[in-house]
Coordinates of N, CA, C and O in Angstrom, one line a residue:
X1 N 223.9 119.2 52.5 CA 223.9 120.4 51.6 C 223.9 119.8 50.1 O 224.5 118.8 49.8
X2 N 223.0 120.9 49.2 CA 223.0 120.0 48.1 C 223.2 121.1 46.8 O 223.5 122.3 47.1
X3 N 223.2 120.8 45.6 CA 223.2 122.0 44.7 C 221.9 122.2 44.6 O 220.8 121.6 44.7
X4 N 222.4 123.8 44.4 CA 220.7 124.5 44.1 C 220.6 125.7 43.0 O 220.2 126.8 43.3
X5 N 221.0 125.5 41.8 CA 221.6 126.1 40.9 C 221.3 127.2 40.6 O 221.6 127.7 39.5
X6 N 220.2 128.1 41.9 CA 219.3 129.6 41.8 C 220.6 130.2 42.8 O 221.2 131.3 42.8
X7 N 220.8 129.2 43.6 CA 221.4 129.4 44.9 C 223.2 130.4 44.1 O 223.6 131.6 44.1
X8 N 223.9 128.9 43.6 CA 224.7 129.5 42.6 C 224.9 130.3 41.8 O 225.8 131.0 41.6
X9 N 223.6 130.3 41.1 CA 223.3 131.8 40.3 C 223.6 133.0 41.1 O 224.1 134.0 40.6
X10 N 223.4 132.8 42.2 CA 223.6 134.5 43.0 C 224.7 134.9 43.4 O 225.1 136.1 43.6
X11 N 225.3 133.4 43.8 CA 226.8 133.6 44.3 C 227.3 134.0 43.2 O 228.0 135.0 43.5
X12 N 227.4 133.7 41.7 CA 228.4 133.6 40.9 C 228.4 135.3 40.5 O 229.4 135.9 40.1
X13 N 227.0 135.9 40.8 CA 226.5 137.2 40.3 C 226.8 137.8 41.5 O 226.6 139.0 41.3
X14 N 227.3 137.5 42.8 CA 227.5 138.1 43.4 C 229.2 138.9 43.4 O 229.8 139.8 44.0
X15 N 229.6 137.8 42.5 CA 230.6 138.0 43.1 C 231.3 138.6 41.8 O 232.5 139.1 41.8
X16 N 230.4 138.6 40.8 CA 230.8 139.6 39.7 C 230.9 140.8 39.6 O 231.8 141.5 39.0
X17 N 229.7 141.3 40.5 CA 229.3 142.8 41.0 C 230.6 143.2 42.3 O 231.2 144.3 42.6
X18 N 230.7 142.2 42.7 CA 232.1 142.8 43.7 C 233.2 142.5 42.8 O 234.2 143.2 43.2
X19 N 233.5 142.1 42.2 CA 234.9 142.2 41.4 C 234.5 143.5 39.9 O 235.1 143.5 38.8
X20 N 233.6 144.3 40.3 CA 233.4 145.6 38.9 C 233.4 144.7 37.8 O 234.5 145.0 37.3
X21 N 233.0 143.6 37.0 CA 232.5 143.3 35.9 C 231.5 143.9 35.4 O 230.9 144.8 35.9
X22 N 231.3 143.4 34.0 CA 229.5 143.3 33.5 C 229.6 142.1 32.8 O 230.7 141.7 32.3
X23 N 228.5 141.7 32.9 CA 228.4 140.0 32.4 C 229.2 140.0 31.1 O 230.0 139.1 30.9
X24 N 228.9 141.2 30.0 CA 229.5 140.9 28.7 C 231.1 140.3 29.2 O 231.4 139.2 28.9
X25 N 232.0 141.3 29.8 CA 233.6 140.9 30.0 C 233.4 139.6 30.3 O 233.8 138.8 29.4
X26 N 232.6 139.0 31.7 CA 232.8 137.8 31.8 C 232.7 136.8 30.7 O 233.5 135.9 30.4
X27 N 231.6 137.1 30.2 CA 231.3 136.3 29.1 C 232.1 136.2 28.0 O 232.1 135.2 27.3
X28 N 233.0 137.4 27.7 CA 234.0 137.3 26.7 C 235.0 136.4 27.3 O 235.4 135.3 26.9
X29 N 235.7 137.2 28.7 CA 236.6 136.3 29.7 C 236.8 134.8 29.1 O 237.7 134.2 28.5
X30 N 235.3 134.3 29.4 CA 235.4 132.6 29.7 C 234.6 132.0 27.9 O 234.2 130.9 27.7
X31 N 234.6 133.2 27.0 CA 234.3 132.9 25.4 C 232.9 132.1 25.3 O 232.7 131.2 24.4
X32 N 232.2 132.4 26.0 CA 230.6 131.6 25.8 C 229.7 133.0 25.7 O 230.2 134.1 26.0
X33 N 228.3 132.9 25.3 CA 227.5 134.1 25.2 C 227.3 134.8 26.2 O 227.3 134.3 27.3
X34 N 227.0 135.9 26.1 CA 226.6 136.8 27.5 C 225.3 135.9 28.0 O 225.3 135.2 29.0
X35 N 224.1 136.2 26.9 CA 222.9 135.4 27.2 C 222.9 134.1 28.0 O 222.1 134.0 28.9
X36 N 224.1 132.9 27.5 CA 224.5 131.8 28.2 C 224.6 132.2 29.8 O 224.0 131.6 30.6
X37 N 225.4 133.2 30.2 CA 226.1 133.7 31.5 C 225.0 134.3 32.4 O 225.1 134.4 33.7
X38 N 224.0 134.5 31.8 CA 223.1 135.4 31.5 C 222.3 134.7 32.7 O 222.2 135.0 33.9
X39 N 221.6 133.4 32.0 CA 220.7 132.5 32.8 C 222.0 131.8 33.8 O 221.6 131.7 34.9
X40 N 222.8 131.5 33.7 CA 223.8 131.0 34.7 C 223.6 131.9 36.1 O 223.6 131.3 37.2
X41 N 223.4 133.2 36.2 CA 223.3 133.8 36.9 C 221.7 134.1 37.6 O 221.2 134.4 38.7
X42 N 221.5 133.9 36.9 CA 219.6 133.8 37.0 C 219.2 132.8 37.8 O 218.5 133.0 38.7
X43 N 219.7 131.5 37.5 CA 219.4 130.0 38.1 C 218.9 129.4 36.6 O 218.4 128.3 36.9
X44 N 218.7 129.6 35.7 CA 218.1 129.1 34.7 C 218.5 128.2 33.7 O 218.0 127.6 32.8
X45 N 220.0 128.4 34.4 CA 221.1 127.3 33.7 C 222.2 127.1 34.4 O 222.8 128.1 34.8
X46 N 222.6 125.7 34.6 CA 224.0 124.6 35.2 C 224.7 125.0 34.6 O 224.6 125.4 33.5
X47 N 226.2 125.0 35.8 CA 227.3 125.1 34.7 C 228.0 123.6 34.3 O 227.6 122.7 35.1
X48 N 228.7 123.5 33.4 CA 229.5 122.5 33.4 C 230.5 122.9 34.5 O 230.7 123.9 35.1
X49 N 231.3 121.3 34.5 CA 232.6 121.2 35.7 C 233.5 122.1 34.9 O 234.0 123.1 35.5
X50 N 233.7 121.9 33.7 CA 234.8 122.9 33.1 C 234.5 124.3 33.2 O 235.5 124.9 33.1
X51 N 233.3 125.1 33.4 CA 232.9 126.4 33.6 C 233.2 126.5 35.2 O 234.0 127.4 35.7
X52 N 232.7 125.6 35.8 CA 232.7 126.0 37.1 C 234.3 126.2 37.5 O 234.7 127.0 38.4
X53 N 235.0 125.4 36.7 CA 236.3 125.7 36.8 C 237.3 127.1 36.5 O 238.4 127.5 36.7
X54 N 236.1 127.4 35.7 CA 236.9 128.8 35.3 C 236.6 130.3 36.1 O 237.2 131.4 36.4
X55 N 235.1 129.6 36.3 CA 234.7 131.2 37.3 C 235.8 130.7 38.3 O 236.8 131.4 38.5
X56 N 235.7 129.4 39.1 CA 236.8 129.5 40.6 C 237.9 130.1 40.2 O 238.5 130.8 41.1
X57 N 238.6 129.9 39.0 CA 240.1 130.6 38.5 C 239.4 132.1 38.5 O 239.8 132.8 39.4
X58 N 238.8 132.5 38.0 CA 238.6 134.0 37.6 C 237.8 134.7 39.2 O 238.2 135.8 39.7
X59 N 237.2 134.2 39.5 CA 236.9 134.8 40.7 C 238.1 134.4 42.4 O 238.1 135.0 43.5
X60 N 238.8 133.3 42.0 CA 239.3 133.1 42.9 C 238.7 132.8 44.1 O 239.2 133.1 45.2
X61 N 237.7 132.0 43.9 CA 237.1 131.4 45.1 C 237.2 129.9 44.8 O 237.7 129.7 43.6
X62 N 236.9 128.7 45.3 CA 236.9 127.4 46.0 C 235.5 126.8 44.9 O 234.6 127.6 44.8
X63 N 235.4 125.7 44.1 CA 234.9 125.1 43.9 C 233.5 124.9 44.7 O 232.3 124.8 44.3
X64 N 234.0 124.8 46.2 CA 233.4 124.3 47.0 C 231.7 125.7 47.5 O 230.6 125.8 47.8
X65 N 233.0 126.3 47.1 CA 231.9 127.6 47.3 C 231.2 128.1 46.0 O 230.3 128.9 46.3
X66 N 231.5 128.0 44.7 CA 230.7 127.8 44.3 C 229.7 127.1 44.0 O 228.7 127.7 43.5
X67 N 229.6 126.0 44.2 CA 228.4 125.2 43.7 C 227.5 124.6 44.9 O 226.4 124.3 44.8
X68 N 228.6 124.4 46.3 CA 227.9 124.6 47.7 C 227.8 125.8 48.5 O 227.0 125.7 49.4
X69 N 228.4 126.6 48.4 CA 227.8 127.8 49.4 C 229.3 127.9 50.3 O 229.6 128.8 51.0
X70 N 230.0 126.6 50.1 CA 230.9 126.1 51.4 C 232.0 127.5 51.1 O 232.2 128.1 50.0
X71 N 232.7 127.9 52.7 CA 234.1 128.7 52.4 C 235.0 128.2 53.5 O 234.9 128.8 54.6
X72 N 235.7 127.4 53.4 CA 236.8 127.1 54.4 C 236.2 125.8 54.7 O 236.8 125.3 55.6
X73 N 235.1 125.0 54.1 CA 235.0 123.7 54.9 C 233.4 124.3 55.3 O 232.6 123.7 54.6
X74 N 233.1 125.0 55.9 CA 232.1 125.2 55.8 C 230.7 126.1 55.3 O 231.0 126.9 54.4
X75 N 229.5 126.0 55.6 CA 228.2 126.7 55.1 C 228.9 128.2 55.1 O 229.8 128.4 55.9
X76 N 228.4 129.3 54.3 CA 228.5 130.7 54.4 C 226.8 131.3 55.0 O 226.0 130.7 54.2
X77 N 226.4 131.8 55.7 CA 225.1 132.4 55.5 C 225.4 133.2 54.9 O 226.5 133.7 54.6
X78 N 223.6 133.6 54.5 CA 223.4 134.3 52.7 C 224.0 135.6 53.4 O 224.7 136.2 52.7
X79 N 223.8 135.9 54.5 CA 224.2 137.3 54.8 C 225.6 138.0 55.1 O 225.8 139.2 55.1
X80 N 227.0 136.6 55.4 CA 227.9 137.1 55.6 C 228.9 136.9 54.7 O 229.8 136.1 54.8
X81 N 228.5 138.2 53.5 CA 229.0 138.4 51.8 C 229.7 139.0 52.3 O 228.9 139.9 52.1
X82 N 230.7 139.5 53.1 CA 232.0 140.3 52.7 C 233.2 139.2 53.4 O 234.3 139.6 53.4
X83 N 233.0 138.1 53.9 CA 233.8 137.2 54.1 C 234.7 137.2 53.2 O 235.9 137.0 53.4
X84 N 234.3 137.6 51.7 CA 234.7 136.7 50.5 C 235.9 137.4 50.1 O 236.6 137.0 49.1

């Protein structure tokens, strides 16, 4: 399994839309531009390790699942979103 930073884009947007955000909160949240958050979610931009650290604080999921897909050690399929 590898990074696929479109892949992450969706997770990270997925999981915004289930926690009732809008990108702006987040973006104020973690003090970087909306626009920045913007393409992060798109796939159109990497996060740093220090960002990725903050979505896993703020969403409360696993490093591992953000930037691999992984939840418990293992793959998630794209289809089974309400695990989370």
């Amino acid at each position: 399994m590898t990074y696929d930073v479109k892949q992450s884009g969706e997770r990270i947007r997925q999981l915004r839309i289930k926690s009732s955000l809008t990108q702006e909160k987040v973006a104020e949240t973690l003090n970087i531009d909306r626009s920045f958050y913007s393409r992060i979610e798109t796939g159109r931009k990497g996060c740093s390790i220090d960002l990725f650290i903050r979505l896993s604080e703020l969403y409360s999921v696993s490093l591992d699942y953000l930037i691999l897909g992984r939840y418990g050690g293992s793959a998630i399929d794209r289809n089974d979103k309400d695990r989370l």
